[in-house]
Coordinates of C-alpha atoms in Angstrom, one line a residue:
Chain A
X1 CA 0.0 0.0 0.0
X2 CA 2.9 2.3 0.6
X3 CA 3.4 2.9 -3.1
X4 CA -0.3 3.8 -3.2
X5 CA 0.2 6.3 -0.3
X6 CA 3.1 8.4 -1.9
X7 CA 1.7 8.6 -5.1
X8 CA -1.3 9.7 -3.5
X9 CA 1.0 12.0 -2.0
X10 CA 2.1 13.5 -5.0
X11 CA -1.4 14.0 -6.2
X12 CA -1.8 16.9 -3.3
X13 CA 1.2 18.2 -3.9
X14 CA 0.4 19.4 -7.7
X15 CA -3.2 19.9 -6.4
X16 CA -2.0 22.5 -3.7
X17 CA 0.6 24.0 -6.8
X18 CA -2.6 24.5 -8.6
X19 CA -4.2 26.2 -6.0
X20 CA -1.2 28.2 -5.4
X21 CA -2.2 30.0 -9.2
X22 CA -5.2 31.4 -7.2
X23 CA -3.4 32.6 -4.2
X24 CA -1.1 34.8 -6.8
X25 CA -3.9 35.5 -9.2
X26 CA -6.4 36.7 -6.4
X27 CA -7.8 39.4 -7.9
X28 CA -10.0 39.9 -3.9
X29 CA -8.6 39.4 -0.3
X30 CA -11.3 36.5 0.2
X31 CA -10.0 34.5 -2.9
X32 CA -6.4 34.3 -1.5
X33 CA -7.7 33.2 1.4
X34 CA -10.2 30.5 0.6
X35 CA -7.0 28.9 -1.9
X36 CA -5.1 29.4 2.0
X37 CA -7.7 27.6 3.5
X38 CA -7.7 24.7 1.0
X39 CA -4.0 24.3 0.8
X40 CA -4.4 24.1 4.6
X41 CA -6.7 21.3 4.4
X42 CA -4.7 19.3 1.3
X43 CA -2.0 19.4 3.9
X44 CA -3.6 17.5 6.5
X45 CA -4.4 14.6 4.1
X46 CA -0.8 14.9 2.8
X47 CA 0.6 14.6 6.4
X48 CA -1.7 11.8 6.9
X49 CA -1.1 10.1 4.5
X50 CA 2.4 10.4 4.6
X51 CA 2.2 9.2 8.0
X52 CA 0.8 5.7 6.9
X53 CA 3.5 5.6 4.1
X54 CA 6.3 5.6 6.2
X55 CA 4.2 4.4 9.4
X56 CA 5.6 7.4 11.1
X57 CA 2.9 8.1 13.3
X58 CA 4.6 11.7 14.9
X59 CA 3.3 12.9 11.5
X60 CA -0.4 12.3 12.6
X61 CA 0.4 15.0 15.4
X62 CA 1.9 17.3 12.9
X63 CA -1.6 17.2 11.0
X64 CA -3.0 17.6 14.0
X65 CA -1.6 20.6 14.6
X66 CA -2.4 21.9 11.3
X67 CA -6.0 21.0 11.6
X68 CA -6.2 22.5 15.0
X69 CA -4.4 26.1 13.7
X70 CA -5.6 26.0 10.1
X71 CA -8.0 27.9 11.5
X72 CA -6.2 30.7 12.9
X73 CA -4.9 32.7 9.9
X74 CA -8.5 32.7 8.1
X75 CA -10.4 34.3 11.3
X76 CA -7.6 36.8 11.6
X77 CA -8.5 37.9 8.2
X78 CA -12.1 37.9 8.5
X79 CA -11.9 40.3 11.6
X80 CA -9.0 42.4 10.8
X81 CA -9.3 42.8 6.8
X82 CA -10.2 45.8 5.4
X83 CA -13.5 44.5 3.8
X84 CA -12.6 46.4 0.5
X85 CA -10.0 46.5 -1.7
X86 CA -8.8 50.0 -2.5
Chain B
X1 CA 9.5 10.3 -3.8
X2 CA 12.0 12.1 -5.3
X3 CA 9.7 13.7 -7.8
X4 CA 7.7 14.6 -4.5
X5 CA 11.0 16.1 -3.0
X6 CA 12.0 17.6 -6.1
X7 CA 8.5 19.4 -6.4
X8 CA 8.5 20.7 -3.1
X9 CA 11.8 22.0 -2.8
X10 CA 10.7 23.9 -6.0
X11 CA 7.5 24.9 -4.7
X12 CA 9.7 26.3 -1.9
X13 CA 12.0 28.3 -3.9
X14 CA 9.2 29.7 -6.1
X15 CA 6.8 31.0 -2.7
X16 CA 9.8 32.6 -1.2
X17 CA 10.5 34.7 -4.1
X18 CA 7.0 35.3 -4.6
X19 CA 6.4 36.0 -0.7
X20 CA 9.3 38.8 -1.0
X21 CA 8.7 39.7 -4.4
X22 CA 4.8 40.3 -4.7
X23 CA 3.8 43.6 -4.9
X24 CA 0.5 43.4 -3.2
X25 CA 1.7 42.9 1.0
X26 CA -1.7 41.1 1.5
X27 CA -0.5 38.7 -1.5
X28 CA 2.8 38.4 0.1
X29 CA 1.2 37.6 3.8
X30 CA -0.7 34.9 2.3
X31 CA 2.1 33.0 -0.1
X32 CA 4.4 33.4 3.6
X33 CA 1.2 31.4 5.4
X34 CA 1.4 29.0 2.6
X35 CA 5.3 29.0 2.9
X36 CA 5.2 28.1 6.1
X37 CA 3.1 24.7 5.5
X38 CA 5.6 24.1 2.6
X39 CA 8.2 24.0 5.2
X40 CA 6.7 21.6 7.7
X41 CA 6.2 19.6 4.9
X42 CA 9.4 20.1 4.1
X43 CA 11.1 18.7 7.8
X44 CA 8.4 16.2 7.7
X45 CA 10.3 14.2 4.7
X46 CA 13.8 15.4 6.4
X47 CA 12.7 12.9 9.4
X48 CA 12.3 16.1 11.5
X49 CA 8.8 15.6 13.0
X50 CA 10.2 18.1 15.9
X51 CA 10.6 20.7 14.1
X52 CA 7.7 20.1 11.8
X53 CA 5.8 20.8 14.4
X54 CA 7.4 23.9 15.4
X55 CA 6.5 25.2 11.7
X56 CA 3.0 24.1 11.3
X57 CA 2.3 25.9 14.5
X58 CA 4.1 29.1 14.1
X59 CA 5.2 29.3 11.1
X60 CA 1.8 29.0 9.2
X61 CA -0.5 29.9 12.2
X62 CA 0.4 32.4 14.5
X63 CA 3.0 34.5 12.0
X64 CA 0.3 34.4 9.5
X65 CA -2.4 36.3 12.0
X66 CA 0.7 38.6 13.3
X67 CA 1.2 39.6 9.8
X68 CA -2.1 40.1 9.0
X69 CA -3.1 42.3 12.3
X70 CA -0.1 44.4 11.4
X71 CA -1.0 44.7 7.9
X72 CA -4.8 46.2 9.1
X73 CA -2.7 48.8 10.4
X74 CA -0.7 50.1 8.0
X75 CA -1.9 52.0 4.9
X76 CA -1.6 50.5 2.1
X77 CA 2.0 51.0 -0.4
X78 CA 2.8 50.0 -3.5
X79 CA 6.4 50.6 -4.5
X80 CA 6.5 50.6 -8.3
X81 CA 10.2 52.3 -8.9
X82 CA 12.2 50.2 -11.0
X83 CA 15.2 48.9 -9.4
X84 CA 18.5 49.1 -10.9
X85 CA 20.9 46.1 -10.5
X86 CA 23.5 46.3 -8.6
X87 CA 26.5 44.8 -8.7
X88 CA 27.9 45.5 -5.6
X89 CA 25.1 43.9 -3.6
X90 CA 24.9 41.2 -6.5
X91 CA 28.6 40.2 -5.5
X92 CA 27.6 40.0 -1.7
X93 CA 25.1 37.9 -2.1
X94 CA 26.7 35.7 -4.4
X95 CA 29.9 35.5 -2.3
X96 CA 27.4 34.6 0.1
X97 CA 25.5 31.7 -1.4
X98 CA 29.0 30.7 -2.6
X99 CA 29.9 30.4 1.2
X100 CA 26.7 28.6 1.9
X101 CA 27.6 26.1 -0.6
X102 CA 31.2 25.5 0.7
X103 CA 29.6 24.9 4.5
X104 CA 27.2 22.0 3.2
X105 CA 29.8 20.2 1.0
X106 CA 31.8 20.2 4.6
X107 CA 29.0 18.2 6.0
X108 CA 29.9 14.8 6.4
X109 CA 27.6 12.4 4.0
X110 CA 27.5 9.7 6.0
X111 CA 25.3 12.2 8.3
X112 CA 25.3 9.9 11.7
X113 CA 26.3 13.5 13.6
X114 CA 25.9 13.3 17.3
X115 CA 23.3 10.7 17.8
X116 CA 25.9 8.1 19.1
X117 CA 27.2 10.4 21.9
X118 CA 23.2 11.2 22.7
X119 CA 22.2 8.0 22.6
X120 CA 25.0 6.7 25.1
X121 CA 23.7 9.7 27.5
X122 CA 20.1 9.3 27.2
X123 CA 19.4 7.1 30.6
X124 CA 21.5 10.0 32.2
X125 CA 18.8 12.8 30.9
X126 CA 15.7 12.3 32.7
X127 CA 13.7 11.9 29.2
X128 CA 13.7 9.3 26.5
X129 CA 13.2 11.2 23.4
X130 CA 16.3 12.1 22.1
X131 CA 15.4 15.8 21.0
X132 CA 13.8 16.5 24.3
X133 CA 17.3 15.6 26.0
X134 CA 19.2 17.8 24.0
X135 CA 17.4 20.5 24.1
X136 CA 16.1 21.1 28.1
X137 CA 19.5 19.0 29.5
X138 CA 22.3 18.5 27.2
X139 CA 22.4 22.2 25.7
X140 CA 19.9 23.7 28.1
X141 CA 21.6 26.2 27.6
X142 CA 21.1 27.4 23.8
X143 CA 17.0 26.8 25.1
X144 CA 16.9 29.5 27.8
X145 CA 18.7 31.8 25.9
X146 CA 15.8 31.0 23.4
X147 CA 13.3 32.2 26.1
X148 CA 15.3 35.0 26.4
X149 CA 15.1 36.5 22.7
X150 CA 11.2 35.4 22.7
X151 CA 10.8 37.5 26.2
X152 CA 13.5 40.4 24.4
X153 CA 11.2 40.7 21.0
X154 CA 7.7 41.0 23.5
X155 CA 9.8 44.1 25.0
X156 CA 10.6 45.3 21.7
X157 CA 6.8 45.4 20.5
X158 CA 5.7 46.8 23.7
X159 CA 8.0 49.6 23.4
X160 CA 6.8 50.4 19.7
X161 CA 3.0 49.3 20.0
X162 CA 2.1 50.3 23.0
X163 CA -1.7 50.2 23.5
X164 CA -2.4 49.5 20.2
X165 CA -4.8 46.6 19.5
X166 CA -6.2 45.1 16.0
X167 CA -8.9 46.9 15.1
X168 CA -11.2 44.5 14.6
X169 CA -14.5 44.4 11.9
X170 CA -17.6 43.9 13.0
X171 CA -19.5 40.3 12.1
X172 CA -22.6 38.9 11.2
X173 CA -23.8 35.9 13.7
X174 CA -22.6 34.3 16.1
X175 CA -20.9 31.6 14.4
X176 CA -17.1 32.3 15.5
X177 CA -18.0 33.2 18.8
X178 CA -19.5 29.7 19.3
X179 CA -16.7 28.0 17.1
X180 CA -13.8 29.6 19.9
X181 CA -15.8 28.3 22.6
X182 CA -15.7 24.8 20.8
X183 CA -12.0 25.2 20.0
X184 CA -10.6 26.3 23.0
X185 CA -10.6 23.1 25.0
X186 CA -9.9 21.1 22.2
X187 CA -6.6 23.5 22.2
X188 CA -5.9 22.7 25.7
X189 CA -5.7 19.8 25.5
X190 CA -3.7 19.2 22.3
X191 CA -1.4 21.7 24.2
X192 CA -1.0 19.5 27.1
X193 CA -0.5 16.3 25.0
X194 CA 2.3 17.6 22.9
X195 CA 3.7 18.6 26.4
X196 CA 3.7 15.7 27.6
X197 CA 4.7 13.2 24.7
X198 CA 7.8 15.8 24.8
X199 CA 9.1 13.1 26.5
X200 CA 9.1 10.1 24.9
X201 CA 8.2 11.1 21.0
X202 CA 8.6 14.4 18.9
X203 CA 7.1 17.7 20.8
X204 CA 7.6 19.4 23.9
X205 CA 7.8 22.9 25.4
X206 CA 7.8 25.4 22.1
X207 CA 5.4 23.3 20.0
X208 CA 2.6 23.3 23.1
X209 CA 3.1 26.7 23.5
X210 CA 2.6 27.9 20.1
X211 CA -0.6 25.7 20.0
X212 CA -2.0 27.2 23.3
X213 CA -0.8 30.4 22.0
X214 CA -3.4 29.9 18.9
X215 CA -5.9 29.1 21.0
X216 CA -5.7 32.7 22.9
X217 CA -5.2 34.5 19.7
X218 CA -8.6 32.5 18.3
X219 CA -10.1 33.4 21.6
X220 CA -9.4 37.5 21.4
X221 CA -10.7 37.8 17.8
X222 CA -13.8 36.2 18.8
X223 CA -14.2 37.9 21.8
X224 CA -12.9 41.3 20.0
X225 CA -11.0 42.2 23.6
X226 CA -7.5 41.7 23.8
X227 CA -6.8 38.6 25.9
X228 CA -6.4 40.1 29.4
X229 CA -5.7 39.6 33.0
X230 CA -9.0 39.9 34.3
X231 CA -8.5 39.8 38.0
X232 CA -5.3 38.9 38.4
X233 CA -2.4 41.1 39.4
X234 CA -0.9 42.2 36.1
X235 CA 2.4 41.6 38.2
X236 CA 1.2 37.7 38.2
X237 CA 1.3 38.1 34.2
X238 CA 4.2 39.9 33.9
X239 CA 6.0 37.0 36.0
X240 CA 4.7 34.7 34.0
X241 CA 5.6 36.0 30.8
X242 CA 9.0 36.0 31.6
X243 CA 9.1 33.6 34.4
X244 CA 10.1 30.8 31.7
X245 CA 13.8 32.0 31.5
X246 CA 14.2 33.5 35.0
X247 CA 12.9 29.8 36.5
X248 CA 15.7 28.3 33.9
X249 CA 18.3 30.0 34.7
X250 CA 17.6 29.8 38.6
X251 CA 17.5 26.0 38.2
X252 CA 20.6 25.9 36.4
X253 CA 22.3 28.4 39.3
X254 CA 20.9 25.7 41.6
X255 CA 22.6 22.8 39.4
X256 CA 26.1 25.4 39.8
X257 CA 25.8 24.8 43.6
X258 CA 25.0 21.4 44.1
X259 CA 28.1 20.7 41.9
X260 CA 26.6 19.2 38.7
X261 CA 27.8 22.4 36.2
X262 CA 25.3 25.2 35.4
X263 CA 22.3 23.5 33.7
X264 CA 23.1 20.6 34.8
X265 CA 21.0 18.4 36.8
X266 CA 21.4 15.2 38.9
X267 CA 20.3 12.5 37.1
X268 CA 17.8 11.3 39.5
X269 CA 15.8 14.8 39.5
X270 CA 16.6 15.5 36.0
X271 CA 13.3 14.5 34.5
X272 CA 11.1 16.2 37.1
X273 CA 13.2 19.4 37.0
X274 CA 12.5 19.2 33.1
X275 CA 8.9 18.8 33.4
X276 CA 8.5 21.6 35.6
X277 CA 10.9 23.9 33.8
X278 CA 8.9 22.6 30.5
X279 CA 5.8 23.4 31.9
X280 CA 6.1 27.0 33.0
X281 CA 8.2 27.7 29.3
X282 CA 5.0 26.4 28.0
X283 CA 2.8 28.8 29.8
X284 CA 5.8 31.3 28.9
X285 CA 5.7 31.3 25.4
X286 CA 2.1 30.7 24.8
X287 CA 1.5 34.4 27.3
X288 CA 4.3 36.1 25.2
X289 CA 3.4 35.1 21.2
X290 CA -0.5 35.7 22.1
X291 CA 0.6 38.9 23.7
X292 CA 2.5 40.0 20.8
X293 CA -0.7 39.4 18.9
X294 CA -3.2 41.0 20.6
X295 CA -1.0 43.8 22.4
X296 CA -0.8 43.9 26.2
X297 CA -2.8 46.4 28.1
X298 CA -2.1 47.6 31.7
X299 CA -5.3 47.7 33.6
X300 CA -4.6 51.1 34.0
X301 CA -4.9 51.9 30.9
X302 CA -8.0 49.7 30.5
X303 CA -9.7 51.7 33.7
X304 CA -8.7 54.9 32.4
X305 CA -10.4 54.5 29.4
X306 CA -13.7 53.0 31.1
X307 CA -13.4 56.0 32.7
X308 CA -13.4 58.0 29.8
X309 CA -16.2 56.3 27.9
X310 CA -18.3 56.7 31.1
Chain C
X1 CA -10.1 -15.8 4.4
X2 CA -8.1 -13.4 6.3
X3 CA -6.2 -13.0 3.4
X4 CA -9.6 -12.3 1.2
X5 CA -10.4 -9.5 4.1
X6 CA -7.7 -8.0 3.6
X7 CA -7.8 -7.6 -0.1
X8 CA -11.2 -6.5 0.2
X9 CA -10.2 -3.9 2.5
X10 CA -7.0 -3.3 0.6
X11 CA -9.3 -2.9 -2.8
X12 CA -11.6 -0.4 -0.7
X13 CA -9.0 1.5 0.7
X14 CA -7.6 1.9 -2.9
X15 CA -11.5 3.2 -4.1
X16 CA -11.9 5.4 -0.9
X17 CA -8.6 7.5 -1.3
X18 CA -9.2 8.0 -4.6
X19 CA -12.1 9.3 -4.7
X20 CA -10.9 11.5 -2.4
X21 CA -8.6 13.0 -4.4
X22 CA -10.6 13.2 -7.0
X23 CA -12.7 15.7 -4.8
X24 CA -9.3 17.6 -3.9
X25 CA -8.4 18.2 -7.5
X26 CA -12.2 19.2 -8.3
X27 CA -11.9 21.4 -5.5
X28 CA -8.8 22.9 -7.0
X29 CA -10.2 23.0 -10.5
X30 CA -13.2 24.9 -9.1
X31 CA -11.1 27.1 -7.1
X32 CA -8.7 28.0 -10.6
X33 CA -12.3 28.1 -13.0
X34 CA -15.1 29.3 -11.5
X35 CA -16.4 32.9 -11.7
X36 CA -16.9 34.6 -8.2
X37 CA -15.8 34.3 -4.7
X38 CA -18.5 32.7 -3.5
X39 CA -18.8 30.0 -6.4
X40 CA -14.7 29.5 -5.4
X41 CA -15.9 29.0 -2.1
X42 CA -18.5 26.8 -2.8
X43 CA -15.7 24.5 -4.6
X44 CA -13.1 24.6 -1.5
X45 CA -15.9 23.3 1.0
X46 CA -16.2 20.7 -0.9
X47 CA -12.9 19.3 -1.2
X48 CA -11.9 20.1 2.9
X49 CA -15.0 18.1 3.8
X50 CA -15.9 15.1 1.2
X51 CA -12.1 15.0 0.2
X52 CA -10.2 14.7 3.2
X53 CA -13.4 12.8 4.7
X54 CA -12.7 10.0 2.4
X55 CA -9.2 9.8 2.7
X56 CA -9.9 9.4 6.2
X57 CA -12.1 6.7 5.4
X58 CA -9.5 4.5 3.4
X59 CA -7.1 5.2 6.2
X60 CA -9.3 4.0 8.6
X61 CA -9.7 0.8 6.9
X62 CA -6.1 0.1 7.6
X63 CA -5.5 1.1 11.1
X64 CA -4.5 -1.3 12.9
X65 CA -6.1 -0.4 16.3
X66 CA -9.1 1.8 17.9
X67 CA -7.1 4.4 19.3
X68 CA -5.5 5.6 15.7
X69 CA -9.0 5.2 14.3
X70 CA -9.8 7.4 17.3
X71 CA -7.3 9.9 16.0
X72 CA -8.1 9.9 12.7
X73 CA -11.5 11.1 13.3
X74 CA -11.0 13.4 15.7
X75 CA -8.4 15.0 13.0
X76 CA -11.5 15.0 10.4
X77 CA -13.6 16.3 13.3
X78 CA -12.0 19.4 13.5
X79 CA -10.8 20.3 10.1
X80 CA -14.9 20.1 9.6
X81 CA -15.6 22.3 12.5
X82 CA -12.8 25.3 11.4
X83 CA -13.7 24.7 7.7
X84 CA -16.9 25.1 8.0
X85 CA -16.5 28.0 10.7
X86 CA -13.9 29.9 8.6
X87 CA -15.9 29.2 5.7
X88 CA -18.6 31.4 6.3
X89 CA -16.7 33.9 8.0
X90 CA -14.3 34.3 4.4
X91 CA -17.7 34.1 2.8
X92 CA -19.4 36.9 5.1
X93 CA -16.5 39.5 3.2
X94 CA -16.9 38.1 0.1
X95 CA -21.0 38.4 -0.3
X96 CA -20.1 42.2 1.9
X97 CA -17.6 43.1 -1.4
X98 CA -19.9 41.6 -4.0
X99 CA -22.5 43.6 -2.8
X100 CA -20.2 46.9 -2.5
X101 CA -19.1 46.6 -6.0
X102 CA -23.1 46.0 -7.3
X103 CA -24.3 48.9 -5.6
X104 CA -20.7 51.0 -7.1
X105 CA -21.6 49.8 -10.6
X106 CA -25.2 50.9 -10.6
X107 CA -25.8 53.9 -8.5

């Protein structure tokens, strides 16, 4: 299953590149954000599955962590963002 | 996985430019967030789960909201003077990367390190995990001083941001205050476990704090006050945001006179003098990055401008 | 018959996961193509909580005991809870702008 996991691996990886185009491209605050916000989350599965690649399991606390702080960047933009770009 | 490696050290490369390039500082703050979980990735696949950790918690968290509050409160620039090259700086920084490149061919391929003399001292350290042991008893040292520059960069920000705070915009609902009060015991406890597992498996002092730290930040947007000492003494506070590196380096004064070295410990205390001193650096750095965040206010302050309003 | 089981399993895994990332990468196309904000959002909800949900699923299949499976949803638990929270607070300023630029085009 291993080879399964990293190719799966892989997969995210070009799928969080991808996303990346709409982090540059934008052209509003709340696109970058949401493209964040799903990187974010392609990065727990990543981790995860990572994690049963290599049957590290210190890499499920890593995703963990990112699940518990994805949040943290996306709520400090909702309440500090100027709601309109200039 | 070498295409994987090969990809993400590219993807690396290509967000850092793009983080220090972009025009647009929002666009910047956001490829950095993203940066930052391109590096965790980055010391997951170097076998660094440690450090990964570290990352994921402040490098794509908490630095992501710090930028962000900052950037509310700046007016907006856009610098669009051509540059010219320069070939001065263009020689320093090339000498420089040329330096870099001499320093990692010096590193020894076969890449076993230090892990041998660890190993052989771990029953000695009062932990089993061999990170843990280096960093709170084997070069304890290097950790407080750590503490130190966190507590030194809080001062710093005080002295320029005094009584400032985010200013924060106003929301519909009530869904984020009902999501912190959700979130925040979840966050103490992940806190507490990465504490403890410090011991035995990847985490420990810095990665708990940063994660409690989250949780305060998360807690002070939703509750639009800056996180605050509420009853308590703000000389309580004050102790404890500091109190990481002062307990350190009074522990290691105590390891001086009992004849063990500074920083040293006696084997059969050691892990218990870890735990504790790992526990109040927790609490330590957790007070100071959420302080940083929301910006401090004496209660003073705060009842002088009740007093105002009133 | 242990050995079917765990082809079975193996086989479902394989199904699980992939469909998974088939939702990631139609999350990511829908981020890249579609129109709006809120039609970009609309695609990212949908790969945090279908795609990672199933990838969760096929992992599950192979833990090997009730404490990791433990983990594992607790993981999907709260990437749910702060994607759908954070979610609709992104989408509260993006329906605020949408709105701003409508009433700036036709005044």
């Amino acid at each position: 299953m291993s080879w399964f996991y990293q190719a799966a691996a892989l997969v995210l990886l070009v799928s969080m590149l991808l996303s990346l185009f709409r982090v540059a491209r934008g052209p509003s605050y709340a696109d970058r954000m949401l493209a964040a916000q799903l990187i974010g989350t392609s990065g727990v599965a990543l981790l995860l599955l990572l994690a049963a690649a290599f049957e590290q399991s210190a890499l499920r606390d890593v995703a963990l962590v990112f699940a518990l702080l994805a949040a943290v960047s996306g709520i400090a933009f909702t309440r500090v963002a100027k709601s309109v770009k200039e | 996985m070498l295409v994987f490696d090969g990809l993400l050290a590219l993807l690396i490369l290509g967000l850092a430019w793009r983080a220090t390039s972009s025009r647009d500082l929002f666009e910047s703050i956001v490829v950095f967030i993203a940066l930052g979980l391109m590096i965790a990735l980055a010391w997951v696949r170097l076998s660094a789960p440690d450090a990964a950790l570290a990352e994921a918690a402040i490098g794509s968290g908490l630095a992501g909201a710090l930028l962000l509050a900052t950037w509310s409160r700046i007016e907006p620039q856009t610098d669009d003077r051509v540059r010219a090259f320069s070939w001065s700086w263009a020689l320093v920084f090339s000498g420089l990367a040329v330096g870099l490149l001499l320093a990692f061919a010096q590193i020894p391929a076969d890449g076993q390190g230090m892990m041998d003399e660890v190993q052989a001292h771990i029953p000695q350290a009062g932990v089993a995990h061999p990170v843990t042991a280096v960093l709170l008893n084997f070069r304890a040292w290097d950790t407080a001083l750590e503490l130190a520059v966190l507590a030194w960069a809080w001062f710093a920000q005080q002295a320029l941001n005094r009584d400032h705070t985010p200013r924060y915009q106003a929301l519909d609902g009530e869904v984020l205050q009902t999501f912190a009060k959700w979130l925040t015991p979840l966050v103490l406890l992940v806190g507490a476990y990465l504490l403890w597992r410090g011991a035995t498996e990847p985490g420990g002092a810095f990665q708990a704090g940063a994660v409690l730290a989250a949780g305060l930040v998360i807690y002070s947007l939703a509750y639009q006050h800056p996180w605050r000492a509420g009853r308590l003494n703000d000389w309580v506070w004050r102790l404890s945001w500091v109190g990481g590196f002062w307990l350190f380096v009074m522990i290691g004064l105590v390891g001086l006179a009992m004849g063990v070295g500074f920083m040293g410990y006696p084997p059969a205390q050691a892990g218990g003098l870890i735990l504790l001193i790992e526990i109040c650096a927790t609490l330590s750095i957790a007070f100071l990055l959420a302080a940083m965040f929301s910006g401090h206010r004496d209660t003073e302050t705060l009842a002088s401008k009740s007093n105002k309003e009133s | 018959m242990a050995e079917a089981m765990g082809l079975i399993l193996n086989g479902l895994s394989l199904l699980l996961i992939g469909l998974g990332l088939a939702f990631f990468m139609a999350g990511t196309l829908g981020v890249l193509r579609f129109s709006t904000p809120l039609n970009r959002l609309h695609a990212v909800t949908k790969a945090d909580n279908l795609g990672l949900g199933l990838v969760v699923a096929g992992l599950i299949l192979q833990a090997g005991s009730w404490a990791l499976v433990f983990k594992y949803l607790i993981i999907w638990a709260l990437v749910l809870l702060s994607a759908a929270a954070v979610s609709h607070l992104i989408g509260q300023r993006a329906y605020q702008q949408t709105r701003q630029t409508e009433s700036g085009e036709t005044p």
